[in-house]
C-alpha positions as semicolon CSV with decimal commas, in nm:
position;residue;x (nm);y (nm);z (nm)
1;M;0,018;0,007;-0,004
2;F;0,308;0,205;0,054
3;K;0,488;0,183;-0,232
4;R;0,150;0,226;-0,496
5;G;0,077;0,584;-0,225
6;V;0,489;0,666;-0,311
7;L;0,404;0,536;-0,686
8;L;0,108;0,733;-0,687
9;L;0,295;1,122;-0,576
10;L;0,606;1,074;-0,746
11;T;0,325;0,997;-1,107
12;L;0,170;1,315;-1,008
13;A;0,503;1,493;-0,989
14;G;0,599;1,368;-1,286
15;C;0,316;1,525;-1,436
16;L;0,336;1,831;-1,304
17;G;0,691;1,824;-1,440
18;L;0,612;1,781;-1,784
19;L;0,322;2,014;-1,761
20;L;0,588;2,334;-1,591
21;A;0,810;2,220;-1,881
22;A;0,549;2,262;-2,190
23;G;0,468;2,605;-2,025
24;C;0,109;2,475;-1,982
25;S;0,006;2,701;-1,724
26;Q;-0,340;2,831;-1,695
27;E;-0,521;3,114;-1,859
28;P;-0,520;3,367;-1,645
29;E;-0,882;3,517;-1,526
30;T;-0,821;3,876;-1,504
31;I;-0,569;4,120;-1,662
32;K;-0,291;4,258;-1,394
33;I;-0,163;4,538;-1,492
34;G;0,118;4,708;-1,243
35;F;0,077;5,138;-1,170
36;N;0,407;5,304;-1,065
37;V;0,290;5,601;-0,887
38;E;0,462;5,913;-0,665
39;L;0,178;5,840;-0,349
40;T;0,443;6,020;-0,159
41;G;0,728;6,202;-0,132
42;D;0,759;6,547;-0,298
43;I;0,490;6,479;-0,489
44;P;0,223;6,297;-0,385
45;K;-0,058;6,492;-0,591
46;V;0,098;6,335;-0,894
47;G;0,023;5,965;-0,744
48;E;-0,285;6,056;-0,685
49;S;-0,389;6,198;-1,015
50;A;-0,250;5,899;-1,170
51;K;-0,478;5,646;-0,886
52;F;-0,786;5,814;-0,916
53;T;-0,800;5,810;-1,336
54;A;-0,725;5,512;-1,334
55;E;-0,945;5,377;-1,085
56;M;-1,210;5,596;-1,312
57;I;-1,137;5,396;-1,637
58;R;-1,059;5,015;-1,397
59;E;-1,410;5,089;-1,245
60;E;-1,648;5,211;-1,590
61;I;-1,520;4,870;-1,770
62;N;-1,547;4,672;-1,466
63;A;-1,882;4,790;-1,454
64;Q;-1,906;4,587;-1,862
65;G;-1,783;4,253;-1,800
66;G;-1,400;4,395;-1,814
67;L;-1,211;4,438;-2,141
68;E;-1,307;4,276;-2,401
69;V;-1,013;4,056;-2,596
70;G;-1,089;3,810;-2,838
71;G;-1,443;3,826;-2,809
72;K;-1,419;3,672;-2,457
73;K;-1,430;3,998;-2,124
74;Y;-1,159;3,970;-1,889
75;P;-1,166;4,232;-1,568
76;L;-0,942;4,477;-1,537
77;E;-0,682;4,424;-1,203
78;F;-0,497;4,722;-1,116
79;I;-0,166;4,693;-0,871
80;Y;-0,086;5,051;-0,735
81;L;0,274;5,012;-0,552
82;D;0,397;5,391;-0,437
83;N;0,738;5,474;-0,613
84;E;0,769;5,739;-0,321
85;S;0,924;6,010;-0,604
86;K;1,284;5,812;-0,508
87;P;1,432;5,689;-0,792
88;E;1,595;5,356;-0,562
89;S;1,192;5,312;-0,461
90;A;1,092;5,321;-0,846
91;V;1,361;5,045;-0,952
92;N;1,212;4,821;-0,620
93;A;0,816;4,897;-0,702
94;T;0,886;4,797;-1,098
95;L;1,083;4,468;-0,984
96;K;0,828;4,371;-0,728
97;L;0,523;4,443;-1,017
98;V;0,710;4,273;-1,293
99;E;0,867;3,920;-1,108
100;Q;0,646;3,901;-0,797
101;D;0,323;4,020;-0,901
102;G;0,330;3,859;-1,221
103;V;0,216;4,232;-1,435
104;M;0,137;4,182;-1,790
105;A;0,246;4,578;-1,836
106;M;0,351;4,888;-1,673
107;I;0,177;5,231;-1,600
108;G;0,436;5,516;-1,480
109;P;0,643;5,621;-1,284
110;N;0,555;5,941;-1,408
111;S;0,828;6,230;-1,291
112;S;1,163;6,144;-1,494
113;K;1,367;6,148;-1,220
114;C;1,199;5,824;-1,116
115;A;1,084;5,657;-1,486
116;V;1,459;5,723;-1,673
117;P;1,521;5,375;-1,408
118;A;1,220;5,243;-1,413
119;G;1,255;5,222;-1,731
120;G;1,557;5,067;-1,721
121;V;1,457;4,795;-1,576
122;C;1,102;4,697;-1,728
123;N;1,359;4,668;-2,122
124;E;1,584;4,430;-1,913
125;R;1,318;4,204;-1,777
126;Q;1,104;4,270;-2,149
127;T;0,755;4,401;-1,996
128;P;0,635;4,673;-2,166
129;M;0,556;5,066;-1,996
130;I;0,396;5,349;-2,054
131;S;0,549;5,679;-1,872
132;P;0,241;5,948;-1,816
133;W;0,450;6,261;-1,766
134;S;0,765;6,183;-1,851
135;T;0,944;6,419;-2,102
136;N;1,314;6,366;-2,070
137;V;1,490;6,162;-2,404
138;D;1,660;5,850;-2,155
139;T;1,326;5,744;-2,060
140;T;1,235;5,557;-2,401
141;K;1,578;5,617;-2,589
142;G;1,744;5,280;-2,661
143;R;1,469;5,091;-2,487
144;P;1,159;4,878;-2,744
145;W;0,952;4,809;-2,402
146;V;0,917;5,163;-2,246
147;F;0,669;5,386;-2,450
148;R;0,543;5,766;-2,290
149;A;0,211;5,982;-2,359
150;A;0,407;6,256;-2,345
151;F;0,591;6,511;-2,540
152;L;1,009;6,552;-2,474
153;D;1,217;6,818;-2,388
154;S;1,363;6,881;-2,696
155;F;0,985;6,977;-2,809
156;Q;0,894;7,164;-2,497
157;A;1,150;7,420;-2,463
158;P;1,162;7,577;-2,830
159;V;0,776;7,614;-2,727
160;A;0,902;7,780;-2,386
161;A;1,135;8,072;-2,540
162;N;0,908;8,111;-2,850
163;F;0,657;8,208;-2,645
164;A;0,876;8,395;-2,371
165;A;1,053;8,649;-2,666
166;K;0,662;8,713;-2,822
167;Q;0,522;8,769;-2,461
168;F;0,763;8,928;-2,282
169;N;0,942;9,122;-2,556
170;A;1,266;8,936;-2,421
171;K;1,633;8,931;-2,465
172;T;1,732;8,762;-2,166
173;T;1,621;8,524;-1,898
174;A;1,774;8,330;-1,608
175;V;1,749;7,972;-1,476
176;L;1,671;7,808;-1,150
177;F;1,650;7,426;-1,178
178;D;1,689;7,079;-0,949
179;I;2,029;6,980;-1,003
180;S;1,959;6,656;-0,808
181;N;1,618;6,577;-1,107
182;D;1,713;6,433;-1,417
183;F;1,404;6,633;-1,508
184;S;1,475;6,968;-1,441
185;K;1,844;6,972;-1,539
186;A;1,759;6,844;-1,849
187;M;1,483;7,074;-1,969
188;A;1,728;7,329;-1,823
189;D;2,072;7,233;-2,026
190;T;1,778;7,210;-2,333
191;F;1,636;7,598;-2,307
192;K;1,969;7,735;-2,253
193;Q;2,090;7,619;-2,543
194;V;1,732;7,675;-2,740
195;W;1,791;8,055;-2,560
196;E;2,123;8,122;-2,646
197;A;2,105;8,005;-3,023
198;K;1,786;8,220;-3,070
199;M;1,950;8,531;-2,874
200;G;2,260;8,441;-2,886
201;P;2,542;8,426;-2,653
202;G;2,580;8,538;-2,249
203;T;2,178;8,616;-2,292
204;V;2,119;8,378;-2,045
205;L;2,253;8,641;-1,748
206;A;2,193;8,358;-1,426
207;F;2,185;7,934;-1,450
208;E;2,185;7,846;-1,094
209;S;2,111;7,510;-0,903
210;H;1,984;7,364;-0,601
211;G;1,888;7,063;-0,440
212;A;1,614;6,831;-0,440
213;K;1,562;6,907;-0,021
214;E;1,661;7,245;-0,024
215;Q;1,378;7,484;0,123
216;D;1,549;7,837;0,124
217;F;1,683;7,970;-0,229
218;S;1,765;8,342;-0,118
219;A;2,099;8,299;-0,245
220;Q;2,044;8,172;-0,620
221;L;1,783;8,451;-0,643
222;T;2,016;8,745;-0,509
223;K;2,186;8,667;-0,836
224;I;1,891;8,645;-1,049
225;I;1,729;8,943;-0,990
226;A;2,103;9,108;-0,985
227;A;2,105;9,046;-1,330
228;K;1,841;9,179;-1,410
229;P;1,683;8,959;-1,674
230;D;1,318;8,996;-1,905
231;F;1,184;8,676;-1,765
232;F;1,285;8,398;-1,525
233;F;1,259;8,015;-1,638
234;L;1,204;7,746;-1,363
235;P;1,157;7,431;-1,501
236;D;1,068;7,314;-1,187
237;L;0,807;7,028;-1,015
238;Y;0,530;7,228;-0,848
239;N;0,607;7,243;-0,513
240;H;0,979;7,390;-0,567
241;V;0,787;7,626;-0,795
242;A;0,551;7,762;-0,571
243;L;0,891;7,826;-0,291
244;V;1,044;7,975;-0,549
245;V;0,836;8,221;-0,736
246;K;0,731;8,333;-0,326
247;Q;1,069;8,353;-0,197
248;A;1,076;8,631;-0,551
249;R;0,872;8,771;-0,476
250;H;0,979;8,909;-0,114
251;L;1,297;8,953;-0,212
252;G;1,169;9,204;-0,479
253;Y;1,140;9,054;-0,797
254;A;0,844;9,214;-0,966
255;G;0,854;9,052;-1,346
256;P;0,777;8,732;-1,549
257;F;0,749;8,340;-1,452
258;M;0,843;8,136;-1,750
259;G;0,792;7,714;-1,676
260;P;0,764;7,384;-1,834
261;D;0,457;7,082;-1,754
262;S;0,607;7,060;-1,488
263;W;0,395;7,312;-1,323
264;A;0,082;7,173;-1,372
265;S;-0,068;7,017;-1,078
266;A;-0,395;7,035;-0,936
267;E;-0,211;7,140;-0,565
268;L;0,041;7,433;-0,775
269;M;-0,226;7,722;-0,661
270;A;-0,301;7,584;-0,329
271;L;0,051;7,635;-0,251
272;C;0,164;7,964;-0,422
273;G;-0,169;8,131;-0,387
274;K;-0,182;8,486;-0,619
275;D;0,160;8,492;-0,595
276;C;0,144;8,241;-0,947
277;V;-0,193;8,414;-1,085
278;G;-0,068;8,566;-1,407
279;Q;0,239;8,281;-1,501
280;F;0,251;8,087;-1,760
281;F;0,385;7,784;-1,892
282;S;0,349;7,533;-2,168
283;T;0,159;7,196;-2,094
284;H;-0,023;6,908;-2,242
285;Y;-0,376;7,032;-2,264
286;A;-0,582;7,335;-2,056
287;A;-0,877;7,171;-1,882
288;A;-1,100;7,582;-1,934
289;G;-1,244;7,569;-2,255
290;A;-1,217;7,179;-2,305
291;Q;-1,504;7,034;-2,572
292;G;-1,539;6,661;-2,660
293;A;-1,392;6,380;-2,508
294;T;-1,170;6,650;-2,314
295;K;-1,490;6,825;-2,129
296;D;-1,604;6,449;-2,132
297;F;-1,333;6,301;-1,884
298;I;-1,254;6,652;-1,706
299;D;-1,679;6,666;-1,574
300;R;-1,630;6,299;-1,505
301;Y;-1,319;6,350;-1,328
302;K;-1,455;6,659;-1,108
303;A;-1,799;6,488;-1,031
304;K;-1,608;6,155;-0,822
305;Y;-1,344;6,295;-0,754
306;G;-1,413;6,694;-0,626
307;Y;-1,157;6,905;-0,854
308;V;-1,036;6,948;-1,214
309;P;-0,810;6,703;-1,332
310;D;-0,470;6,842;-1,440
311;D;-0,220;6,696;-1,707
312;V;-0,126;6,457;-1,539
313;A;-0,469;6,321;-1,503
314;A;-0,528;6,368;-1,826
315;L;-0,210;6,138;-1,969
316;N;-0,285;5,906;-1,777
317;W;-0,546;5,890;-1,877
318;D;-0,483;5,854;-2,244
319;A;-0,154;5,614;-2,093
320;T;-0,376;5,390;-1,950
321;H;-0,587;5,357;-2,232
322;I;-0,324;5,289;-2,501
323;M;-0,190;5,010;-2,301
324;L;-0,532;4,851;-2,317
325;Q;-0,584;4,960;-2,735
326;A;-0,257;4,729;-2,725
327;I;-0,356;4,438;-2,510
328;Q;-0,717;4,475;-2,767
329;N;-0,507;4,473;-3,055
330;V;-0,317;4,114;-2,975
331;G;-0,600;3,958;-2,957
332;K;-0,611;3,724;-2,705
333;I;-0,471;3,618;-2,324
334;D;-0,139;3,372;-2,403
335;P;-0,115;3,161;-2,051
336;D;0,259;3,230;-2,125
337;L;0,305;3,515;-1,977
338;S;0,649;3,626;-2,143
339;A;0,460;3,589;-2,456
340;Q;0,173;3,794;-2,389
341;R;0,425;4,106;-2,271
342;K;0,623;4,078;-2,599
343;A;0,252;4,032;-2,776
344;V;0,152;4,352;-2,557
345;R;0,452;4,493;-2,666
346;D;0,478;4,428;-3,065
347;A;0,078;4,583;-3,023
348;L;0,205;4,889;-2,843
349;A;0,479;4,989;-3,143
350;N;0,237;4,934;-3,422
351;I;-0,006;5,144;-3,281
352;K;0,076;5,470;-3,541
353;Q;-0,206;5,724;-3,415
354;F;-0,427;5,785;-3,073
355;D;-0,628;6,004;-3,063
356;G;-0,597;6,091;-2,650
357;I;-0,818;6,335;-2,478
358;T;-0,468;6,532;-2,487
359;G;-0,503;6,535;-2,842
360;K;-0,430;6,314;-3,161
361;M;-0,095;6,177;-3,080
362;R;0,144;5,926;-3,370
363;F;0,465;5,741;-3,243
364;D;0,793;5,776;-3,365
365;A;1,031;5,495;-3,381
366;E;1,124;5,506;-2,999
367;G;0,852;5,539;-2,895
368;D;0,766;5,864;-2,835
369;P;0,431;6,037;-2,904
370;I;0,515;6,333;-3,168
371;K;0,195;6,605;-3,082
372;C;0,144;6,929;-3,013
373;A;0,138;7,158;-2,692
374;V;-0,021;7,412;-2,519
375;V;0,078;7,761;-2,324
376;V;-0,191;7,884;-2,003
377;R;-0,195;8,194;-1,827
378;I;-0,327;8,125;-1,475
379;A;-0,573;8,312;-1,411
380;E;-0,680;8,470;-1,118
381;D;-0,903;8,226;-0,995
382;G;-0,635;7,944;-1,040
383;Q;-0,743;7,822;-1,401
384;F;-0,544;7,721;-1,619
385;I;-0,669;7,918;-1,936
386;F;-0,573;7,844;-2,287
387;T;-0,310;8,098;-2,454
388;E;-0,178;7,969;-2,779
389;S;-0,179;7,549;-2,920
390;V;0,215;7,505;-3,074
391;C;0,264;7,203;-3,283
392;P;0,518;7,022;-3,427
393;E;0,656;7,172;-3,758
């Protein structure tokens, strides 16, 4: 009897080994997607916008029975991990999502300082990733598994420079940036190159930097104010923007500011208040005056969460729908996760055009969208008012 039991166990183990060797795992019951987001740290509003938007999508699709792929509906299972807005935490979150949680694909991180290292991990582990908000070229460069929904710094910098020169009749400028942040440093460097090519060497009168945890900018601002620039370019995250603008006004700077899309958080005006009124920044969409699908998204988001969605929310909406479109385009859910990830990556690469709520976009060979930017002005009531649209030539 004992021998027969042992024989039965060995037979079952042998069958299990054959099944595993043959890759005969079961078809997943859900479509599992990871979200690598900044829920804590220095930009928690970014993570909140990303998660709120993803939950809207998940609830709406699951209320209809799930995402239809190849004639069958699969409920969406979203896993949110907090990257604390730190590069090392973003890498750890990516490893957990990819290797332990077994996600089919990953959305995020949003900030470039997290998206650049996380993109390296996804590319090495052959897992498709879309960063909604990162504009640093290194996020996708040479990484066939990594995509994005935002335009690049190399496009945004000329938009800001050309608009500021026209709007402020400016010939000179000054720049202050976060040297520890990939986005901020790259944006500052690119803007300086663009401005000096346009206005001549030496027309960036001051080029100052600060660290991630710095709160007092009086040393840098004193130099900048003494240089008397026509305007002040500030490629910083919204939390630093509020501190810098307030301190600059306190020290006597009365001139205009111009910024990139990193200003476009729903929390900017809560932190900056009237000191930011009247300033301009380039970004991905303008909520005020939006129409069509964009207005519908804004209305539903505002009804659900109580405030107007920022561009992070809008870009996360587009990034998540691009990923879901790619999964649908595959046409089936393969029980082999590696094979499914490869099929989704290929489907992403084959999406040549997408009509998002941040505008129509087409993708180049690097997985970067080619799309228009908008410049907005901060109104008295805190709304971001559309000023002009600038499209790639």
